[in-house]
Coordinates of C-alpha atoms in Angstrom, one line a residue:
Chain A
M21 CA 10.7 23.4 -8.7
N22 CA 11.6 21.2 -5.9
G23 CA 15.2 20.3 -5.8
D24 CA 16.5 18.6 -8.9
T25 CA 13.8 15.9 -9.4
A26 CA 10.2 16.2 -10.2
L27 CA 9.7 12.5 -9.5
S28 CA 12.0 10.0 -7.9
T29 CA 11.6 6.5 -6.6
R30 CA 13.8 4.4 -4.4
G31 CA 13.5 0.7 -4.2
L32 CA 9.9 1.0 -5.3
T33 CA 8.5 -2.5 -5.3
K34 CA 5.1 -4.2 -5.8
F35 CA 4.4 -7.8 -5.5
Y36 CA 1.0 -9.4 -6.1
G37 CA 1.4 -12.4 -3.8
D38 CA 4.4 -14.1 -5.3
Q39 CA 4.1 -12.4 -8.6
R40 CA 6.4 -9.5 -9.3
G41 CA 4.8 -6.4 -10.5
I42 CA 7.9 -4.2 -10.3
E43 CA 10.9 -4.6 -8.1
D44 CA 13.5 -2.2 -6.7
L45 CA 12.8 0.6 -9.1
D46 CA 15.1 3.6 -8.8
L47 CA 14.2 6.5 -11.0
D48 CA 14.9 10.2 -11.1
V49 CA 12.8 12.3 -13.4
R50 CA 14.1 15.9 -13.8
P51 CA 11.8 18.9 -13.8
E52 CA 10.5 19.9 -17.2
E53 CA 11.7 16.8 -19.0
V54 CA 9.7 14.3 -20.9
F55 CA 10.7 11.0 -19.4
G56 CA 9.8 7.9 -21.4
F57 CA 8.9 4.7 -19.5
L58 CA 9.2 1.9 -21.9
G59 CA 8.7 -1.8 -21.8
P60 CA 6.6 -4.6 -23.2
N61 CA 3.1 -5.2 -21.9
G62 CA 3.3 -6.8 -18.5
A63 CA 6.7 -5.3 -17.7
G64 CA 5.4 -3.4 -14.7
K65 CA 4.7 0.0 -16.1
T66 CA 1.1 0.4 -15.1
T67 CA 1.8 -1.1 -11.7
T68 CA 4.5 1.6 -11.1
I69 CA 2.2 4.3 -12.3
R70 CA -0.8 3.1 -10.1
M71 CA 1.5 3.2 -7.1
L72 CA 2.6 6.8 -7.9
L73 CA -1.1 7.8 -8.1
G74 CA -1.9 6.1 -4.8
L75 CA -4.2 3.5 -6.2
I76 CA -2.2 0.6 -5.0
R77 CA 0.1 0.3 -2.0
P78 CA 3.8 -0.3 -2.6
T79 CA 5.1 -3.6 -1.1
R80 CA 8.2 -1.6 -0.2
G81 CA 10.2 1.4 -1.3
T82 CA 9.5 5.1 -1.5
A83 CA 8.7 7.8 -4.0
T84 CA 8.9 11.5 -3.9
I85 CA 6.6 13.4 -6.2
L86 CA 7.0 17.2 -6.7
G87 CA 8.8 17.3 -3.5
S88 CA 6.3 15.5 -1.3
P89 CA 6.8 11.9 -0.2
L90 CA 4.2 9.5 -1.5
E91 CA 1.9 8.5 1.4
Y92 CA -0.7 5.9 0.9
G93 CA -4.2 7.1 1.6
A94 CA -3.3 10.8 1.5
V95 CA -4.2 13.2 -1.3
G96 CA -0.6 14.3 -1.5
C97 CA 0.0 16.4 -4.6
R98 CA -2.6 14.7 -6.8
A99 CA -4.1 18.2 -7.4
E100 CA -0.9 19.0 -9.4
I101 CA -0.9 15.7 -11.3
G102 CA -2.6 15.0 -14.6
Y103 CA -3.2 11.3 -15.0
L104 CA -4.3 9.4 -18.0
P105 CA -5.0 5.8 -17.0
G106 CA -3.6 3.0 -19.2
D107 CA -6.9 1.2 -19.6
L108 CA -9.2 4.1 -19.5
A109 CA -12.7 3.5 -18.2
L110 CA -15.2 6.4 -18.1
Y111 CA -18.7 6.7 -16.8
E112 CA -20.7 5.3 -19.8
R113 CA -23.9 7.3 -19.3
M114 CA -22.3 10.7 -19.1
T115 CA -21.7 12.9 -22.0
G116 CA -18.2 14.2 -22.5
E117 CA -19.2 17.6 -21.2
Q118 CA -20.8 16.1 -18.1
L119 CA -17.8 13.9 -17.4
L120 CA -15.2 16.7 -17.8
S121 CA -17.4 19.0 -15.7
Y122 CA -17.5 16.3 -13.0
V123 CA -13.8 16.0 -13.0
A124 CA -13.3 19.7 -13.1
R125 CA -15.7 20.3 -10.1
L126 CA -13.8 17.6 -8.1
R127 CA -10.5 19.3 -8.9
G128 CA -11.8 22.8 -8.4
G129 CA -10.7 25.8 -10.3
V130 CA -11.0 24.4 -13.9
A131 CA -13.0 26.6 -16.2
A132 CA -15.3 25.0 -18.7
D133 CA -13.7 27.0 -21.5
R134 CA -10.4 25.3 -20.8
Y135 CA -11.7 21.7 -21.4
R136 CA -13.9 22.8 -24.2
S137 CA -11.1 24.3 -26.1
L138 CA -8.9 21.3 -25.5
A139 CA -11.7 19.1 -26.8
E140 CA -12.0 21.3 -29.9
R141 CA -8.3 21.0 -30.6
L142 CA -8.6 17.2 -30.5
G143 CA -11.8 17.2 -32.5
L144 CA -13.9 15.7 -29.7
D145 CA -17.7 16.1 -29.7
L146 CA -18.6 16.7 -26.0
T147 CA -22.3 16.4 -26.5
R148 CA -22.2 12.6 -27.1
R149 CA -22.5 10.0 -24.4
V150 CA -19.4 8.0 -23.6
H151 CA -21.1 4.7 -24.5
D152 CA -21.7 6.0 -28.0
L153 CA -18.0 7.0 -28.5
S154 CA -15.3 5.1 -30.3
R155 CA -12.2 4.0 -28.4
G156 CA -10.2 6.9 -29.9
N157 CA -12.8 9.5 -28.8
R158 CA -12.9 8.1 -25.3
Q159 CA -9.2 8.4 -25.2
K160 CA -9.5 12.0 -26.2
I161 CA -11.7 12.6 -23.1
G162 CA -8.9 11.0 -21.1
V163 CA -6.3 13.3 -22.6
V164 CA -8.4 16.4 -22.0
Q165 CA -9.0 15.6 -18.3
A166 CA -5.3 14.9 -17.8
F167 CA -4.2 18.2 -19.3
M168 CA -7.1 20.6 -18.4
H169 CA -5.9 21.8 -15.0
W170 CA -2.3 22.8 -16.0
P171 CA -0.7 20.0 -14.0
R172 CA 2.9 20.3 -13.0
L173 CA 3.3 16.6 -13.5
L174 CA 1.7 14.6 -16.3
V175 CA 1.6 10.8 -15.8
L176 CA 0.4 9.4 -19.1
D177 CA 0.0 5.6 -19.5
E178 CA -0.1 4.5 -23.1
P179 CA -1.6 7.9 -24.0
T180 CA -2.0 7.5 -27.8
S181 CA -3.6 4.1 -27.9
G182 CA -6.6 4.4 -30.2
L183 CA -5.8 7.9 -31.4
D184 CA -5.5 8.4 -35.1
P185 CA -2.3 9.8 -36.5
L186 CA -3.5 13.4 -36.8
V187 CA -4.8 13.4 -33.2
Q188 CA -1.5 11.9 -32.1
L189 CA 0.3 14.9 -33.7
E190 CA -2.0 17.3 -31.8
F191 CA -1.3 15.3 -28.6
Q192 CA 2.4 15.8 -29.1
H193 CA 1.8 19.5 -29.4
L194 CA -0.1 19.4 -26.1
V195 CA 2.8 17.6 -24.4
R196 CA 5.4 20.1 -25.8
E197 CA 3.2 23.0 -24.7
A198 CA 2.9 21.6 -21.2
V199 CA 6.6 21.2 -21.0
D200 CA 7.0 24.8 -22.2
F201 CA 4.8 25.9 -19.3
G202 CA 7.1 24.0 -16.8
A203 CA 5.4 20.7 -16.6
T204 CA 7.2 17.4 -16.3
V205 CA 5.9 14.5 -18.3
F206 CA 6.2 10.8 -17.4
L207 CA 5.2 8.9 -20.5
S208 CA 4.7 5.2 -20.4
S209 CA 4.5 3.2 -23.6
H210 CA 5.2 0.0 -25.3
V211 CA 5.2 1.9 -28.6
L212 CA 8.6 3.2 -29.2
T213 CA 7.8 5.8 -31.8
E214 CA 5.7 8.0 -29.5
V215 CA 8.4 8.0 -26.8
E216 CA 11.2 8.5 -29.3
Q217 CA 9.6 11.7 -30.7
L218 CA 8.8 13.2 -27.3
A219 CA 11.1 11.9 -24.7
D220 CA 14.5 13.4 -23.5
R221 CA 15.4 10.3 -21.5
V222 CA 14.0 6.8 -21.5
A223 CA 13.9 4.1 -18.9
I224 CA 13.4 0.6 -20.2
V225 CA 11.7 -2.0 -17.9
D226 CA 11.2 -5.6 -18.6
D227 CA 9.7 -8.3 -16.5
G228 CA 9.4 -6.1 -13.4
R229 CA 12.9 -4.8 -13.4
L230 CA 14.6 -1.6 -14.6
V231 CA 17.0 -2.5 -17.5
V232 CA 18.5 0.8 -18.4
V233 CA 18.1 4.6 -18.2
D234 CA 19.6 6.6 -21.0
T235 CA 18.9 9.5 -23.4
V236 CA 17.2 8.7 -26.6
D237 CA 20.4 9.6 -28.5
G238 CA 22.4 7.4 -26.2
L239 CA 20.1 4.5 -26.9
R240 CA 20.3 5.1 -30.6
E241 CA 24.1 5.2 -30.6
K242 CA 24.2 1.8 -28.9
A243 CA 21.6 0.5 -31.3
T244 CA 22.6 -2.1 -33.9
K245 CA 22.1 -1.1 -37.5
R246 CA 21.5 -3.1 -40.6
V247 CA 23.9 -2.8 -43.5
E248 CA 23.2 -4.3 -46.8
L249 CA 26.1 -5.0 -49.1
D250 CA 25.8 -6.0 -52.8
F251 CA 28.6 -8.1 -54.2
P252 CA 29.3 -9.2 -57.8
G253 CA 29.0 -12.8 -56.8
A254 CA 28.2 -14.7 -53.6
P255 CA 29.1 -12.6 -50.5
P256 CA 32.2 -13.7 -48.7
G257 CA 31.8 -15.5 -45.4
D258 CA 34.6 -13.6 -43.6
L259 CA 32.4 -10.5 -43.3
L260 CA 31.2 -12.1 -40.1
D261 CA 34.7 -11.9 -38.7
A262 CA 34.8 -8.1 -39.0
P263 CA 34.6 -6.4 -35.5
G264 CA 31.1 -5.3 -34.6
V265 CA 29.3 -7.6 -36.9
R266 CA 26.7 -9.6 -34.9
D267 CA 25.2 -11.7 -37.6
M268 CA 24.8 -12.0 -41.4
E269 CA 22.1 -13.1 -43.7
V270 CA 22.7 -13.9 -47.3
R271 CA 20.1 -13.2 -50.0
G272 CA 21.5 -14.0 -53.5
D273 CA 24.4 -11.7 -54.0
T274 CA 23.5 -9.5 -51.1
A275 CA 24.7 -9.8 -47.5
I276 CA 22.6 -8.2 -44.8
C277 CA 24.7 -7.6 -41.7
T278 CA 23.7 -6.5 -38.2
V279 CA 26.3 -4.2 -36.8
A280 CA 26.9 -2.7 -33.4
G281 CA 29.1 0.4 -33.2
P282 CA 31.1 1.8 -36.2
V283 CA 30.7 0.1 -39.6
G284 CA 34.4 0.9 -40.7
P285 CA 35.9 -2.6 -40.0
L286 CA 33.0 -4.2 -42.0
M287 CA 33.5 -1.8 -44.9
A288 CA 37.2 -2.5 -45.0
V289 CA 36.6 -6.2 -45.4
A290 CA 33.8 -5.6 -47.9
V291 CA 35.9 -3.3 -50.0
G292 CA 38.6 -6.0 -50.2
H293 CA 35.9 -8.3 -51.8
G294 CA 34.9 -5.7 -54.3
V295 CA 31.6 -4.6 -52.8
I296 CA 29.4 -2.9 -55.4
D297 CA 26.8 -1.0 -53.3
V298 CA 26.0 -0.4 -49.7
H299 CA 22.6 0.4 -48.0
T300 CA 22.4 1.3 -44.4
H301 CA 19.3 1.9 -42.3
D302 CA 19.1 4.5 -39.5
P303 CA 19.5 2.8 -36.2
D304 CA 16.0 2.3 -34.9
L305 CA 15.2 2.7 -31.2
E306 CA 13.1 -0.3 -31.7
D307 CA 16.2 -2.3 -32.3
A308 CA 17.8 -0.9 -29.1
F309 CA 14.6 -1.6 -27.2
L310 CA 14.4 -5.2 -28.4
G311 CA 18.1 -5.6 -27.7
Y312 CA 17.5 -4.7 -24.0
V313 CA 14.3 -6.6 -23.6
T314 CA 14.9 -10.2 -22.9
G315 CA 12.8 -13.2 -23.8
G316 CA 11.5 -14.5 -27.1
A317 CA 7.9 -13.6 -26.7
R318 CA 8.1 -11.0 -29.4
Chain B
M27 CA -6.4 27.0 -36.5
N28 CA -4.4 25.0 -34.1
L29 CA -1.7 27.6 -34.0
V30 CA -4.2 30.3 -33.2
Q31 CA -5.6 28.3 -30.4
T32 CA -2.2 27.4 -29.1
Q33 CA -1.5 31.1 -28.8
H34 CA -4.8 31.6 -27.2
H35 CA -3.7 29.2 -24.5
L36 CA -0.3 30.7 -24.1
G37 CA -2.1 34.0 -23.7
A38 CA -4.6 32.6 -21.2
H39 CA -1.8 31.2 -19.2
S40 CA 0.8 33.8 -19.5
G41 CA -0.5 35.8 -16.5
T42 CA 0.4 33.0 -14.1
T43 CA 3.3 30.7 -13.6
A44 CA 3.0 27.0 -13.5
E45 CA 3.3 27.1 -9.7
T46 CA 0.6 29.5 -9.0
S47 CA -1.9 28.1 -11.5
T48 CA -2.4 25.0 -9.5
P49 CA -6.1 24.8 -8.8
A50 CA -7.2 24.9 -5.3
A51 CA -9.0 21.7 -4.3
T52 CA -12.6 22.2 -3.5
T53 CA -13.9 21.8 0.0
A54 CA -14.7 18.4 1.6
L55 CA -18.4 19.1 1.5
G56 CA -18.2 20.4 -2.0
Q57 CA -16.5 17.2 -3.2
I58 CA -18.9 15.0 -1.3
A59 CA -21.9 16.8 -2.8
V60 CA -20.5 16.4 -6.3
V61 CA -19.8 12.6 -6.0
A62 CA -23.1 12.0 -4.2
D63 CA -25.0 13.9 -6.8
H64 CA -23.4 11.8 -9.5
A65 CA -24.2 8.6 -7.6
L66 CA -27.8 9.6 -7.3
R67 CA -28.1 10.6 -11.0
D68 CA -26.6 7.3 -12.0
R69 CA -29.4 5.5 -10.1
W70 CA -32.4 7.9 -10.5
R71 CA -34.2 5.6 -12.9
S72 CA -34.1 2.6 -10.6
L73 CA -35.0 4.9 -7.6
A74 CA -38.0 6.3 -9.6
V75 CA -39.2 2.8 -10.4
W76 CA -39.0 1.8 -6.7
C77 CA -40.8 5.1 -5.6
F78 CA -43.7 4.6 -8.1
G79 CA -43.8 0.9 -7.3
L80 CA -44.0 1.2 -3.6
A81 CA -46.4 4.2 -3.8
G82 CA -48.6 2.2 -6.2
I83 CA -48.7 -0.9 -4.0
S84 CA -49.5 1.3 -1.0
A85 CA -52.3 2.9 -2.9
I86 CA -53.7 -0.5 -3.9
E87 CA -53.5 -1.8 -0.4
L88 CA -55.3 1.3 0.9
A89 CA -58.0 0.8 -1.8
V90 CA -58.6 -2.8 -0.5
Y91 CA -58.8 -1.8 3.2
P92 CA -62.4 -0.6 3.3
S93 CA -63.6 -4.1 2.3
V94 CA -61.3 -5.7 4.8
A95 CA -62.7 -3.5 7.5
A96 CA -66.2 -4.2 6.4
T97 CA -65.7 -7.9 6.7
E98 CA -63.8 -7.8 9.9
K99 CA -65.6 -10.7 11.6
S100 CA -64.9 -13.2 8.8
W101 CA -61.3 -12.2 8.7
T102 CA -60.9 -12.7 12.3
A103 CA -62.5 -16.1 12.1
M104 CA -60.3 -17.1 9.2
L105 CA -57.0 -15.8 10.7
D106 CA -57.7 -17.5 13.9
Q107 CA -57.1 -20.8 12.0
W108 CA -53.5 -19.7 11.2
P109 CA -50.5 -20.9 13.3
E110 CA -49.7 -18.7 16.2
A111 CA -46.2 -18.0 14.9
F112 CA -47.5 -16.7 11.6
K113 CA -50.0 -14.5 13.4
V114 CA -47.0 -13.0 15.3
A115 CA -44.7 -12.8 12.3
F116 CA -47.2 -11.0 10.0
R117 CA -49.1 -9.2 12.7
L118 CA -52.3 -11.0 11.9
D119 CA -53.7 -10.5 15.4
A120 CA -54.9 -7.1 14.6
Y121 CA -55.4 -7.5 10.8
S122 CA -58.5 -5.4 10.4
S123 CA -57.3 -2.5 12.5
G124 CA -55.5 0.3 10.5
P125 CA -52.0 -0.2 11.8
G126 CA -52.5 -4.0 11.9
F127 CA -53.5 -4.1 8.3
L128 CA -50.5 -1.9 7.2
N129 CA -48.1 -4.0 9.3
T130 CA -49.3 -7.2 7.7
E131 CA -49.5 -6.0 4.2
L132 CA -46.6 -3.6 3.9
F133 CA -44.4 -3.0 6.9
S134 CA -43.6 -6.6 8.0
M135 CA -42.2 -7.7 4.7
M136 CA -42.8 -5.6 1.6
F137 CA -41.2 -2.4 2.7
P138 CA -38.2 -3.9 4.6
L139 CA -37.3 -6.1 1.6
V140 CA -37.6 -3.3 -0.9
L141 CA -35.6 -0.9 1.2
I142 CA -32.9 -3.5 1.7
A143 CA -32.8 -4.0 -2.0
V144 CA -32.6 -0.2 -2.6
A145 CA -29.8 0.1 -0.1
L146 CA -27.9 -2.9 -1.4
G147 CA -28.2 -1.7 -4.9
A148 CA -26.6 1.6 -3.9
A149 CA -24.0 -0.2 -1.8
A150 CA -22.9 -2.5 -4.6
A151 CA -22.7 0.4 -7.0
A152 CA -20.6 2.4 -4.6
T153 CA -16.9 1.4 -4.4
A154 CA -17.2 -2.1 -5.9
G155 CA -19.1 -0.7 -8.8
E156 CA -16.5 2.0 -9.5
E157 CA -13.7 -0.6 -9.2
E158 CA -15.4 -3.2 -11.5
R159 CA -16.2 -0.7 -14.2
G160 CA -12.6 0.6 -13.9
T161 CA -13.7 4.2 -13.2
A162 CA -12.1 4.1 -9.7
D163 CA -8.8 4.7 -11.3
L164 CA -9.9 8.0 -12.6
L165 CA -12.0 9.0 -9.6
L166 CA -9.4 8.1 -6.9
S167 CA -6.5 9.6 -8.8
L168 CA -8.2 13.0 -8.4
P169 CA -7.3 15.1 -5.3
I170 CA -10.1 13.5 -3.2
L171 CA -9.7 11.4 -0.1
R172 CA -11.1 7.9 -0.3
G173 CA -13.1 8.6 2.9
R174 CA -14.8 11.5 1.1
V175 CA -15.8 9.2 -1.8
L176 CA -17.2 6.7 0.7
A177 CA -19.0 9.5 2.6
A178 CA -20.6 10.6 -0.7
K179 CA -21.7 7.1 -1.6
V180 CA -23.2 6.6 1.9
L181 CA -25.0 9.9 1.5
A182 CA -26.4 8.8 -1.8
M183 CA -27.5 5.5 -0.4
V184 CA -29.2 7.1 2.6
L185 CA -31.0 9.6 0.4
G186 CA -32.2 6.9 -2.0
V187 CA -33.6 4.8 0.8
V188 CA -35.3 7.7 2.5
V189 CA -36.8 9.0 -0.8
V190 CA -38.3 5.6 -1.6
M191 CA -39.7 5.2 1.9
L192 CA -41.1 8.7 1.8
A193 CA -42.9 8.0 -1.5
A194 CA -44.7 5.1 0.2
A195 CA -45.2 6.8 3.6
L196 CA -46.7 9.9 2.0
T197 CA -49.0 7.8 -0.1
I198 CA -50.3 6.1 3.1
I199 CA -50.5 9.4 5.0
V200 CA -52.5 11.1 2.2
G201 CA -54.5 8.0 1.3
A202 CA -55.4 6.6 4.8
P203 CA -58.2 9.1 5.5
L204 CA -59.7 8.4 2.0
A205 CA -59.7 4.7 2.8
D206 CA -61.1 5.4 6.3
L207 CA -58.0 3.8 7.7
S208 CA -57.0 5.2 11.1
V209 CA -53.3 5.5 11.6
G210 CA -51.2 8.3 13.1
T211 CA -49.1 10.3 10.7
D212 CA -46.2 10.4 13.1
D213 CA -46.6 6.6 13.5
V214 CA -46.3 6.0 9.8
L215 CA -43.2 8.2 9.7
A216 CA -41.8 6.4 12.8
A217 CA -42.3 3.0 11.2
G218 CA -40.9 4.4 7.9
A219 CA -37.8 5.6 9.8
M220 CA -37.3 2.3 11.5
T221 CA -37.6 0.5 8.1
C222 CA -35.1 2.9 6.6
L223 CA -32.6 2.0 9.3
L224 CA -33.2 -1.6 8.7
G225 CA -32.5 -1.2 5.0
L226 CA -29.4 0.8 5.8
V227 CA -28.0 -1.8 8.2
F228 CA -27.9 -4.2 5.2
G229 CA -26.7 -1.5 2.9
C230 CA -23.7 -0.9 5.2
I231 CA -23.0 -4.6 5.2
G232 CA -23.0 -4.4 1.4
L233 CA -20.6 -1.5 1.5
L234 CA -18.2 -3.4 3.7
L235 CA -18.4 -6.5 1.5
G236 CA -17.8 -4.3 -1.6
A237 CA -14.8 -2.6 0.0
L238 CA -13.4 -5.9 1.0
T239 CA -13.7 -7.6 -2.4
G240 CA -14.2 -4.8 -5.0
K241 CA -16.9 -7.0 -6.4
R242 CA -20.5 -5.9 -6.9
A243 CA -21.7 -9.5 -6.8
A244 CA -20.1 -10.0 -3.4
A245 CA -21.8 -6.8 -2.0
L246 CA -25.1 -7.6 -3.5
G247 CA -25.1 -11.4 -3.0
G248 CA -23.7 -11.4 0.5
G249 CA -26.1 -8.7 1.5
I250 CA -29.1 -10.5 0.1
A251 CA -28.1 -13.8 1.7
L252 CA -27.7 -12.1 5.1
A253 CA -31.0 -10.3 4.7
I254 CA -32.8 -13.5 3.8
A255 CA -31.2 -15.3 6.8
A256 CA -32.3 -12.4 9.1
F257 CA -35.8 -12.4 7.7
L258 CA -36.2 -16.2 8.1
L259 CA -34.9 -15.9 11.6
Q260 CA -37.5 -13.2 12.3
I261 CA -40.5 -15.2 11.0
L262 CA -39.3 -18.8 12.0
A263 CA -38.0 -18.0 15.5
P264 CA -41.4 -17.8 17.1
M265 CA -42.2 -21.4 15.8
A266 CA -39.1 -23.2 17.2
D267 CA -38.0 -22.9 20.8
W268 CA -34.3 -23.4 19.9
L269 CA -34.4 -20.6 17.4
E270 CA -36.3 -18.1 19.6
Q271 CA -33.3 -17.0 21.6
W272 CA -31.6 -16.0 18.3
Q273 CA -34.4 -13.8 17.1
K274 CA -33.1 -10.8 18.8
A275 CA -30.0 -11.0 16.6
S276 CA -32.1 -10.3 13.6
P277 CA -32.1 -6.6 12.5
F278 CA -35.8 -7.3 11.5
Y279 CA -36.5 -7.8 15.2
W280 CA -34.8 -4.5 16.0
A281 CA -36.8 -2.6 13.5
L282 CA -40.2 -4.2 13.7
N283 CA -40.9 -5.9 17.0
S284 CA -41.4 -2.7 19.0
D285 CA -44.4 -2.2 16.6
P286 CA -43.5 1.4 15.6
L287 CA -46.7 1.8 13.7
V288 CA -48.5 1.7 17.1
N289 CA -45.8 2.7 19.5
G290 CA -43.7 5.2 17.5
I291 CA -39.9 5.0 17.4
D292 CA -38.2 2.6 19.9
W293 CA -35.2 4.8 20.5
G294 CA -33.2 1.9 22.0
A295 CA -33.7 -0.2 18.8
A296 CA -33.1 2.8 16.6
G297 CA -29.9 3.6 18.4
L298 CA -28.8 0.1 18.1
M299 CA -29.3 0.2 14.3
V300 CA -27.5 3.5 14.0
G301 CA -24.7 2.2 16.1
V302 CA -24.4 -1.0 14.0
C303 CA -24.3 1.2 10.8
A304 CA -21.7 3.5 12.3
L305 CA -19.5 0.5 13.3
L306 CA -19.8 -1.1 9.8
L307 CA -19.0 2.2 8.2
A308 CA -16.0 2.7 10.4
V309 CA -14.6 -0.7 9.4
T310 CA -15.5 -0.1 5.8
T311 CA -13.6 3.2 5.8
V312 CA -10.5 1.5 7.2
V313 CA -10.8 -1.3 4.7
F314 CA -11.3 1.0 1.7
H315 CA -8.4 3.2 2.7
R316 CA -6.1 0.3 2.8
R317 CA -7.4 -1.4 -0.3
D318 CA -5.4 -1.9 -3.5
I319 CA -7.8 -0.7 -6.1
S320 CA -8.1 -3.4 -8.7
G321 CA -7.2 -2.4 -12.3
R322 CA -9.3 -3.5 -15.2

């Protein structure tokens, strides 16, 4: 592979007039990793991806993709990229077969057998016209065209939207296979679960800015968890004073505490008050995500 | 089932590494042909309707001609009453002659307006259509230069215009002897070629408007508005002295006033139209290359 990054951006910025799409994005995606690009809708994910694909021109900043600098108006290394657009639009009058054959002929060197077998794996009927297909089946066509030419870099924008759970599972197999073959995957989503299951590292963006880059495990460690404590009577108020406890909710004889970091100090206080039972919940990446993302829109 | 297929893929791929399996991009001409073919297939119904429509109208006009020729004197008397400017605009001066009849009935208005409509339809569907439907994201993310996409769309537009014109021209060439209408085959083709160029001038205007805005309505509406203005200039200019000097700015004047149905191609006017198209396409290429493709 080229150096130590498959994809890197420096100060990548896009403004639409005064409106910020994404600002000063610095990312380094390593070869053969699945890199999650996470953020709420409107955070700037699609803007970033469309710059990387050469569809919109950066306001400033640079990007290097598979060793080549991103140059507006040039083909660059798009032959080696598989791209699934976020809001996928397909030619409505074409059948799946016609559409995939069209893309294959423009790319060159993709055998019909390849996209047909991918379609079969996803349970996609290629004989039907796009305008007769459900959203999920259209998305399958998008997935097939992104994977069919063995790209070295997969750029997938909200890839599983509209796919039913079984197909999502098959999609995850496809991603893992691609990585096994040496591909790098840039996976954008606002759905945490799909990133959590596939990604090695995650970048979180919000409101056009990069908030954090960390491993999935690292995010989980920093995540707050919920601890439910049952007491013989009303829960004591000094639980809130224990280090790490962010807040507390009381439901009858049960205290529900949100804890960052280790739960030991809280437990010490709780034991002193004769706690009867304890339930904890695995830290959810969702919590970590929501912790990083500002604003009360959610 | 999936496992078996997965292994099949592993097997299929095991002979090559990820690096060497990168597919070679097809050639420029290959890509242009693929995109142009798609653009034409997308519009074949409308093109077929235009072809049959123009051929049918041409056939009907030819069927009427014998009775026009038979009553030449009364036509001449009647048309003498018309304002001079109308006689010039619609070529009424030689109405009962073969070329005069064809000019009046078909080549001075019907064919130009239809070919402009065909060209503008293709132009609006070209880049603006792909952008508005959202398919531009898929197409332009492939390893194809935007200039090639544009070249393919231009090719499809030119072929569409030429095919529709040929349907009408061939009807006239085949039907004229049957209707006892005397007109030179090469003159019909010359007039057809000039009319095609006229349509393409407005088509190229539509392409530029589409590349500037990404909106089909802008390409179509702007093109139609300019075509109407140019047509009105062409027919009204002879009636008003102050307008007359502007008539030469109308592409209709370039295409029609040399009377190609009698005189063949006016190479100066043809060259002017080709030059205007080339200039418009050059600007369109630059604009489209620099454009931020609008997302859905």
